[in-house]
Every structure is written in structure tokens, then in C-alpha cells.
Amino acid sequence: MHIMTGKDAAGGGLRERKKRATRAALAEAAVRLAAEHGADQVTVEAISAAAGVSVRTFFNYFDSRDDAFVVVDADASERVRRAFLAAPPELPPLEALREALAAELREAERQHELWSLHARVLRSDPHLLVRNLGAQMADESGLAEAIARRIRAGDDPDDDAVASGGGAADPEAVPYRDQPDTAGARPGSHPETAPPEGDADRAAPGLYPRLLAAVAGTAVRVSVQHWCERPDELSFADVFREVFDLLAAGLPAPAR
């Protein structure tokens, strides 16, 4: 699941909102320039100039030029995980995840054109498409771990602080980014926050967390694609709600 959010994504203080706005401006400039000229013809200098910032500022947000085409909002997935972990414990995992994603995607309808351009840029460049897939897999892995953590917290009352977003002193309370050392790696990864080597097997999410994380990513992608094809007929919120309602109902066959 790789989320593209707007400059006005909710949450955080003024400094964090300004940082998100700068990152979003750079990503939008990169996508628009790539859609117009082709990604291979776009330079870091051109992206920075279009966004109204310096090249040095560009590299404060992205490790490379290609990351600007792929990593639209490196913090969005972490915000989703935190919101999911902080959801009321009585909510089933699917519903808690729907609410967390809905909050992050509330500005979706304002992003229709940019989403369409982003998809076009990725389709036109196999290299960027592979990098994007790697980023999605990393996001999915991190979300699966958050789901497993919430389930463990529900089974163990001693872990309630973790599920509610508390227990900041406990490193396990902060979702880590499971970033691969491949082309899918993204800026913002922090190897020091990964689980200790000896805990790898213990921390590995089970089948349900992995499946739910994968289903959630597919649900977001299908919602966006379906809505982008008919934006004048449906609101994104309605499409997104229907997709998760179908999932919650067990995907019954549509009435003929």
C-alpha cells in the first residue's frame, strides 16, 4: 500500500505540516514534469526549481531523483500504522484499518489529477514501476507487523499501552519500517529501529496480519482505480466505503 496524500494531510504540528507540504510540492513537481517530458528528462534541479526550493532542500526529503517519482509521502504509511494502533480496542482489525486509511485519504478527491499523472508516469517507466512495487511491499510488511502487534495487545492486557499508542519508552511501541536493501528502499528508513536480530522470528507476523495488510493495500488501489475511471459518477469516499463493506461482508457475489 503506497499512499499519495495532499499537502493538507491532517495531524502534526506546524513544523511537521510545513515539512509535509514541502515534500508534497517536490513530489507533485516531479510527477508533473515527468508526465510532460518523461522521467528520464527530468533533473533534480528542474524539480527543485518547479517546487520553489533549493537542490539542497530536495535532498533533505529524497535520497535520489527517482525517489521523488515513487516516494510521494514517506510518512503516510507510518501515520496509518499509528492511527491503526491507537484505534479503540473494541474495533475489529478490518474496521480499525478502514478508519485509519480513511483519515489519511480524506483529501483524495483533490488528488484525482495527480494520482492519474502518477500512474501514467509509473506505467511509462518499468524501472520506476519496480521501485514503486518495492515501496508498496515495504509498506505492506510494516502494516502487517502493526496488525500483529495490535492482535498481540488484545491477547495480552499488559500490552494495552502499545496498542493505544502509549508506552513511548518501549521501542516495540513504535512501528519500524521494514525496508528492503533493494531498489525499493526509501528515505526515512531507520535500521536502528528494526527489531533486534534475535527477535526476528518472534516478531514475524502470522498469516492473518499478512493477509489483512495485503488486502488493505489492494482495497486502496482498487478504490482509487475505480474512482479515477468515473470521478463524475461517484465520490471517492463512497467507493472506498463500499470496498470495505464488501470485504467486511465476506465478498458476497453481487445480485444479478
mmCIF file of C-alpha atoms in Angstrom:
data_model
loop_
_atom_site.group_PDB
_atom_site.id
_atom_site.type_symbol
_atom_site.label_atom_id
_atom_site.label_comp_id
_atom_site.label_asym_id
_atom_site.label_seq_id
_atom_site.Cartn_x
_atom_site.Cartn_y
_atom_site.Cartn_z
ATOM 1 C CA MET A 1 0.000 0.000 0.000
ATOM 2 C CA HIS A 2 1.573 3.201 -1.141
ATOM 3 C CA ILE A 3 -0.452 6.256 -0.287
ATOM 4 C CA MET A 4 -0.359 9.599 -2.050
ATOM 5 C CA THR A 5 -1.678 12.312 0.223
ATOM 6 C CA GLY A 6 -2.060 16.025 -0.273
ATOM 7 C CA LYS A 7 -0.284 18.984 1.270
ATOM 8 C CA ASP A 8 -3.045 19.369 3.835
ATOM 9 C CA ALA A 9 -2.895 15.884 5.369
ATOM 10 C CA ALA A 10 -4.234 16.141 8.883
ATOM 11 C CA GLY A 11 -2.195 15.841 12.048
ATOM 12 C CA GLY A 12 1.107 17.075 13.407
ATOM 13 C CA GLY A 13 2.332 20.479 14.492
ATOM 14 C CA LEU A 14 3.085 23.467 12.279
ATOM 15 C CA ARG A 15 6.646 22.334 11.606
ATOM 16 C CA GLU A 16 5.521 18.859 10.546
ATOM 17 C CA ARG A 17 2.789 20.277 8.317
ATOM 18 C CA LYS A 18 5.329 22.537 6.608
ATOM 19 C CA LYS A 19 7.644 19.585 6.046
ATOM 20 C CA ARG A 20 4.805 17.535 4.561
ATOM 21 C CA ALA A 21 3.838 20.476 2.340
ATOM 22 C CA THR A 22 7.403 20.804 1.049
ATOM 23 C CA ARG A 23 7.673 17.084 0.366
ATOM 24 C CA ALA A 24 4.299 17.086 -1.386
ATOM 25 C CA ALA A 25 5.298 20.098 -3.503
ATOM 26 C CA LEU A 26 8.511 18.367 -4.603
ATOM 27 C CA ALA A 27 6.715 15.101 -5.378
ATOM 28 C CA GLU A 28 3.996 16.907 -7.314
ATOM 29 C CA ALA A 29 6.564 18.876 -9.309
ATOM 30 C CA ALA A 30 8.441 15.667 -10.119
ATOM 31 C CA VAL A 31 5.309 13.856 -11.250
ATOM 32 C CA ARG A 32 4.064 16.759 -13.386
ATOM 33 C CA LEU A 33 7.447 17.267 -15.052
ATOM 34 C CA ALA A 34 7.814 13.533 -15.698
ATOM 35 C CA ALA A 35 4.315 13.348 -17.188
ATOM 36 C CA GLU A 36 5.147 16.224 -19.518
ATOM 37 C CA HIS A 37 8.740 15.453 -20.507
ATOM 38 C CA GLY A 38 9.368 11.842 -19.472
ATOM 39 C CA ALA A 39 11.066 10.844 -16.241
ATOM 40 C CA ASP A 40 14.482 10.387 -17.885
ATOM 41 C CA GLN A 41 14.464 14.031 -18.982
ATOM 42 C CA VAL A 42 13.721 15.471 -15.540
ATOM 43 C CA THR A 43 16.562 16.643 -13.309
ATOM 44 C CA VAL A 44 16.743 17.346 -9.593
ATOM 45 C CA GLU A 45 17.436 20.974 -10.465
ATOM 46 C CA ALA A 46 14.248 21.198 -12.521
ATOM 47 C CA ILE A 47 12.153 19.576 -9.790
ATOM 48 C CA SER A 48 13.577 21.890 -7.130
ATOM 49 C CA ALA A 49 13.008 24.978 -9.250
ATOM 50 C CA ALA A 50 9.414 23.980 -10.012
ATOM 51 C CA ALA A 51 8.757 23.488 -6.295
ATOM 52 C CA GLY A 52 10.461 26.766 -5.386
ATOM 53 C CA VAL A 53 13.181 25.250 -3.192
ATOM 54 C CA SER A 54 16.922 24.645 -3.416
ATOM 55 C CA VAL A 55 18.594 21.442 -4.559
ATOM 56 C CA ARG A 56 19.933 21.081 -1.024
ATOM 57 C CA THR A 57 16.358 21.155 0.290
ATOM 58 C CA PHE A 58 15.396 18.472 -2.242
ATOM 59 C CA PHE A 59 17.970 16.113 -0.742
ATOM 60 C CA ASN A 60 16.624 16.790 2.729
ATOM 61 C CA TYR A 61 13.496 14.914 1.611
ATOM 62 C CA PHE A 62 14.651 12.423 -1.038
ATOM 63 C CA ASP A 63 17.789 10.331 -1.379
ATOM 64 C CA SER A 64 17.658 10.379 -5.175
ATOM 65 C CA ARG A 65 15.782 11.847 -8.093
ATOM 66 C CA ASP A 66 13.868 8.608 -8.691
ATOM 67 C CA ASP A 67 12.586 8.626 -5.106
ATOM 68 C CA ALA A 68 10.685 11.835 -5.885
ATOM 69 C CA PHE A 69 8.685 9.938 -8.515
ATOM 70 C CA VAL A 70 7.999 6.977 -6.218
ATOM 71 C CA VAL A 71 8.069 8.166 -2.601
ATOM 72 C CA VAL A 72 5.259 10.705 -2.690
ATOM 73 C CA ASP A 73 4.744 10.764 1.069
ATOM 74 C CA ALA A 74 7.208 8.631 3.008
ATOM 75 C CA ASP A 75 5.422 9.309 6.293
ATOM 76 C CA ALA A 76 1.875 8.448 5.207
ATOM 77 C CA SER A 77 2.186 4.737 5.904
ATOM 78 C CA GLU A 78 3.609 5.365 9.353
ATOM 79 C CA ARG A 79 0.700 7.707 10.139
ATOM 80 C CA VAL A 80 -1.702 4.954 9.084
ATOM 81 C CA ARG A 81 0.029 2.435 11.339
ATOM 82 C CA ARG A 82 -0.037 4.782 14.307
ATOM 83 C CA ALA A 83 -3.711 5.613 13.792
ATOM 84 C CA PHE A 84 -4.493 1.904 13.463
ATOM 85 C CA LEU A 85 -2.675 1.071 16.701
ATOM 86 C CA ALA A 86 -4.408 3.943 18.503
ATOM 87 C CA ALA A 87 -7.926 2.914 17.386
ATOM 88 C CA PRO A 88 -10.375 1.819 20.119
ATOM 89 C CA PRO A 89 -9.549 -1.759 21.132
ATOM 90 C CA GLU A 90 -13.151 -2.904 20.623
ATOM 91 C CA LEU A 91 -12.923 -2.250 16.856
ATOM 92 C CA PRO A 92 -12.199 -5.358 14.757
ATOM 93 C CA PRO A 93 -8.881 -5.094 12.871
ATOM 94 C CA LEU A 94 -10.546 -4.566 9.485
ATOM 95 C CA GLU A 95 -12.700 -1.720 10.779
ATOM 96 C CA ALA A 96 -9.817 -0.092 12.638
ATOM 97 C CA LEU A 97 -7.732 -0.245 9.465
ATOM 98 C CA ARG A 98 -10.540 1.221 7.379
ATOM 99 C CA GLU A 99 -10.819 4.191 9.747
ATOM 100 C CA ALA A 100 -7.062 4.754 9.735
ATOM 101 C CA LEU A 101 -6.902 4.679 5.946
ATOM 102 C CA ALA A 102 -10.000 6.858 5.543
ATOM 103 C CA ALA A 103 -8.433 9.554 7.707
ATOM 104 C CA GLU A 104 -5.298 9.553 5.551
ATOM 105 C CA LEU A 105 -7.270 9.591 2.299
ATOM 106 C CA ARG A 106 -9.781 12.277 3.228
ATOM 107 C CA GLU A 107 -8.269 14.660 0.671
ATOM 108 C CA ALA A 108 -8.397 12.024 -2.068
ATOM 109 C CA GLU A 109 -10.810 13.802 -4.370
ATOM 110 C CA ARG A 110 -8.480 16.786 -4.573
ATOM 111 C CA GLN A 111 -5.729 14.469 -5.778
ATOM 112 C CA HIS A 112 -7.530 12.907 -8.744
ATOM 113 C CA GLU A 113 -5.432 14.576 -11.459
ATOM 114 C CA LEU A 114 -2.155 13.988 -9.650
ATOM 115 C CA TRP A 115 -2.969 10.337 -8.992
ATOM 116 C CA SER A 116 -3.739 9.840 -12.680
ATOM 117 C CA LEU A 117 -0.474 11.507 -13.716
ATOM 118 C CA HIS A 118 1.475 9.454 -11.180
ATOM 119 C CA ALA A 119 0.012 6.216 -12.541
ATOM 120 C CA ARG A 120 0.891 7.298 -16.086
ATOM 121 C CA VAL A 121 4.496 8.074 -15.115
ATOM 122 C CA LEU A 122 4.932 4.684 -13.444
ATOM 123 C CA ARG A 123 3.385 2.805 -16.380
ATOM 124 C CA SER A 124 5.717 4.532 -18.810
ATOM 125 C CA ASP A 125 8.897 3.636 -16.934
ATOM 126 C CA PRO A 126 9.454 -0.025 -15.916
ATOM 127 C CA HIS A 127 12.327 0.964 -13.610
ATOM 128 C CA LEU A 128 10.122 3.316 -11.604
ATOM 129 C CA LEU A 129 7.315 0.757 -11.588
ATOM 130 C CA VAL A 130 9.647 -1.796 -9.975
ATOM 131 C CA ARG A 131 10.785 0.756 -7.375
ATOM 132 C CA ASN A 132 7.174 1.575 -6.613
ATOM 133 C CA LEU A 133 6.379 -2.112 -6.148
ATOM 134 C CA GLY A 134 9.292 -2.393 -3.729
ATOM 135 C CA ALA A 135 7.961 0.578 -1.741
ATOM 136 C CA GLN A 136 4.499 -0.994 -1.618
ATOM 137 C CA MET A 137 5.930 -4.279 -0.354
ATOM 138 C CA ALA A 138 7.844 -2.451 2.380
ATOM 139 C CA ASP A 139 4.678 -0.597 3.418
ATOM 140 C CA GLU A 140 2.729 -3.858 3.467
ATOM 141 C CA SER A 141 5.346 -5.529 5.646
ATOM 142 C CA GLY A 142 5.267 -2.662 8.145
ATOM 143 C CA LEU A 143 1.481 -2.703 8.251
ATOM 144 C CA ALA A 144 1.410 -6.478 8.810
ATOM 145 C CA GLU A 145 3.683 -6.028 11.824
ATOM 146 C CA ALA A 146 1.387 -3.294 13.205
ATOM 147 C CA ILE A 147 -1.626 -5.585 12.777
ATOM 148 C CA ALA A 148 0.209 -8.405 14.562
ATOM 149 C CA ARG A 149 1.148 -6.022 17.372
ATOM 150 C CA ARG A 150 -2.461 -4.899 17.837
ATOM 151 C CA ILE A 151 -3.659 -8.506 17.944
ATOM 152 C CA ARG A 152 -0.983 -9.402 20.494
ATOM 153 C CA ALA A 153 -2.014 -6.401 22.599
ATOM 154 C CA GLY A 154 -5.618 -7.633 22.556
ATOM 155 C CA ASP A 155 -4.478 -11.031 23.768
ATOM 156 C CA ASP A 156 -2.178 -9.630 26.458
ATOM 157 C CA PRO A 157 -3.563 -6.873 28.716
ATOM 158 C CA ASP A 158 0.000 -5.890 29.611
ATOM 159 C CA ASP A 159 0.399 -4.661 26.030
ATOM 160 C CA ASP A 160 -2.553 -2.253 26.143
ATOM 161 C CA ALA A 161 -0.236 0.754 26.202
ATOM 162 C CA VAL A 162 1.318 -0.375 22.962
ATOM 163 C CA ALA A 163 -1.995 -0.762 21.168
ATOM 164 C CA SER A 164 -3.202 2.635 22.332
ATOM 165 C CA GLY A 165 -0.067 4.357 21.105
ATOM 166 C CA GLY A 166 1.350 4.816 24.614
ATOM 167 C CA GLY A 167 4.394 3.276 26.186
ATOM 168 C CA ALA A 168 6.788 5.527 24.288
ATOM 169 C CA ALA A 169 9.706 4.184 26.337
ATOM 170 C CA ASP A 170 9.156 0.778 24.822
ATOM 171 C CA PRO A 171 10.826 0.572 21.376
ATOM 172 C CA GLU A 172 8.292 -2.079 20.386
ATOM 173 C CA ALA A 173 5.581 0.607 20.650
ATOM 174 C CA VAL A 174 6.967 2.427 17.621
ATOM 175 C CA PRO A 175 6.254 0.691 14.308
ATOM 176 C CA TYR A 176 9.513 0.171 12.489
ATOM 177 C CA ARG A 177 9.946 0.381 8.755
ATOM 178 C CA ASP A 178 10.818 -2.935 7.240
ATOM 179 C CA GLN A 179 12.849 -1.523 4.370
ATOM 180 C CA PRO A 180 14.498 -3.910 1.927
ATOM 181 C CA ASP A 181 18.094 -3.237 0.818
ATOM 182 C CA THR A 182 16.920 -3.158 -2.793
ATOM 183 C CA ALA A 183 15.672 -0.624 -5.277
ATOM 184 C CA GLY A 184 12.523 -0.417 -3.181
ATOM 185 C CA ALA A 185 14.355 1.180 -0.244
ATOM 186 C CA ARG A 186 13.115 4.636 0.618
ATOM 187 C CA PRO A 187 14.366 7.634 2.522
ATOM 188 C CA GLY A 188 13.207 7.824 6.075
ATOM 189 C CA SER A 189 14.144 4.222 6.822
ATOM 190 C CA HIS A 190 15.865 3.762 10.160
ATOM 191 C CA PRO A 191 17.690 0.429 10.517
ATOM 192 C CA GLU A 192 18.269 1.180 14.185
ATOM 193 C CA THR A 193 14.517 0.924 14.832
ATOM 194 C CA ALA A 194 14.217 -2.572 13.366
ATOM 195 C CA PRO A 195 13.720 -5.458 15.777
ATOM 196 C CA PRO A 196 16.917 -6.980 17.185
ATOM 197 C CA GLU A 197 18.288 -9.794 15.086
ATOM 198 C CA GLY A 198 17.454 -12.407 17.677
ATOM 199 C CA ASP A 199 13.825 -11.297 17.772
ATOM 200 C CA ALA A 200 13.207 -11.686 14.028
ATOM 201 C CA ASP A 201 11.350 -14.978 14.326
ATOM 202 C CA ARG A 202 9.342 -13.858 17.363
ATOM 203 C CA ALA A 203 8.277 -10.598 15.690
ATOM 204 C CA ALA A 204 7.354 -12.131 12.328
ATOM 205 C CA PRO A 205 3.643 -11.522 11.683
ATOM 206 C CA GLY A 206 1.409 -14.502 11.111
ATOM 207 C CA LEU A 207 -0.875 -15.358 8.222
ATOM 208 C CA TYR A 208 -3.814 -13.138 9.263
ATOM 209 C CA PRO A 209 -1.762 -9.912 9.647
ATOM 210 C CA ARG A 210 -0.019 -10.502 6.340
ATOM 211 C CA LEU A 211 -3.270 -11.246 4.548
ATOM 212 C CA LEU A 212 -5.080 -8.234 6.020
ATOM 213 C CA ALA A 213 -2.198 -5.909 5.131
ATOM 214 C CA ALA A 214 -2.176 -7.208 1.557
ATOM 215 C CA VAL A 215 -5.958 -6.962 1.269
ATOM 216 C CA ALA A 216 -5.901 -3.387 2.594
ATOM 217 C CA GLY A 217 -3.322 -2.366 0.011
ATOM 218 C CA THR A 218 -5.352 -3.943 -2.766
ATOM 219 C CA ALA A 219 -8.516 -2.285 -1.455
ATOM 220 C CA VAL A 220 -6.913 1.155 -1.628
ATOM 221 C CA ARG A 221 -5.555 0.527 -5.121
ATOM 222 C CA VAL A 222 -8.878 -0.792 -6.452
ATOM 223 C CA SER A 223 -10.781 2.083 -4.824
ATOM 224 C CA VAL A 224 -8.513 4.644 -6.471
ATOM 225 C CA GLN A 225 -8.582 2.969 -9.883
ATOM 226 C CA HIS A 226 -12.361 2.509 -9.866
ATOM 227 C CA TRP A 227 -12.993 6.087 -8.784
ATOM 228 C CA CYS A 228 -10.476 7.597 -11.236
ATOM 229 C CA GLU A 229 -12.340 5.928 -14.090
ATOM 230 C CA ARG A 230 -15.651 7.571 -13.117
ATOM 231 C CA PRO A 231 -14.987 10.579 -10.854
ATOM 232 C CA ASP A 232 -18.132 12.360 -12.014
ATOM 233 C CA GLU A 233 -20.389 9.458 -11.017
ATOM 234 C CA LEU A 234 -19.162 8.635 -7.515
ATOM 235 C CA SER A 235 -17.307 10.254 -4.666
ATOM 236 C CA PHE A 236 -14.083 8.581 -3.598
ATOM 237 C CA ALA A 237 -15.411 8.259 -0.049
ATOM 238 C CA ASP A 238 -18.405 6.273 -1.327
ATOM 239 C CA VAL A 239 -16.226 3.934 -3.389
ATOM 240 C CA PHE A 240 -13.791 3.411 -0.514
ATOM 241 C CA ARG A 241 -16.653 2.691 1.912
ATOM 242 C CA GLU A 242 -18.270 0.201 -0.470
ATOM 243 C CA VAL A 243 -14.996 -1.670 -0.996
ATOM 244 C CA PHE A 244 -14.500 -2.176 2.736
ATOM 245 C CA ASP A 245 -18.190 -3.025 3.244
ATOM 246 C CA LEU A 246 -17.777 -5.798 0.671
ATOM 247 C CA LEU A 247 -14.684 -7.062 2.455
ATOM 248 C CA ALA A 248 -16.431 -6.997 5.836
ATOM 249 C CA ALA A 249 -19.349 -8.944 4.367
ATOM 250 C CA GLY A 250 -17.027 -11.653 3.038
ATOM 251 C CA LEU A 251 -17.205 -10.573 -0.616
ATOM 252 C CA PRO A 252 -20.685 -11.934 -1.412
ATOM 253 C CA ALA A 253 -21.479 -12.312 -5.082
ATOM 254 C CA PRO A 254 -23.381 -9.285 -6.459
ATOM 255 C CA ALA A 255 -27.078 -9.696 -7.104
ATOM 256 C CA ARG A 256 -27.939 -10.424 -10.716
#
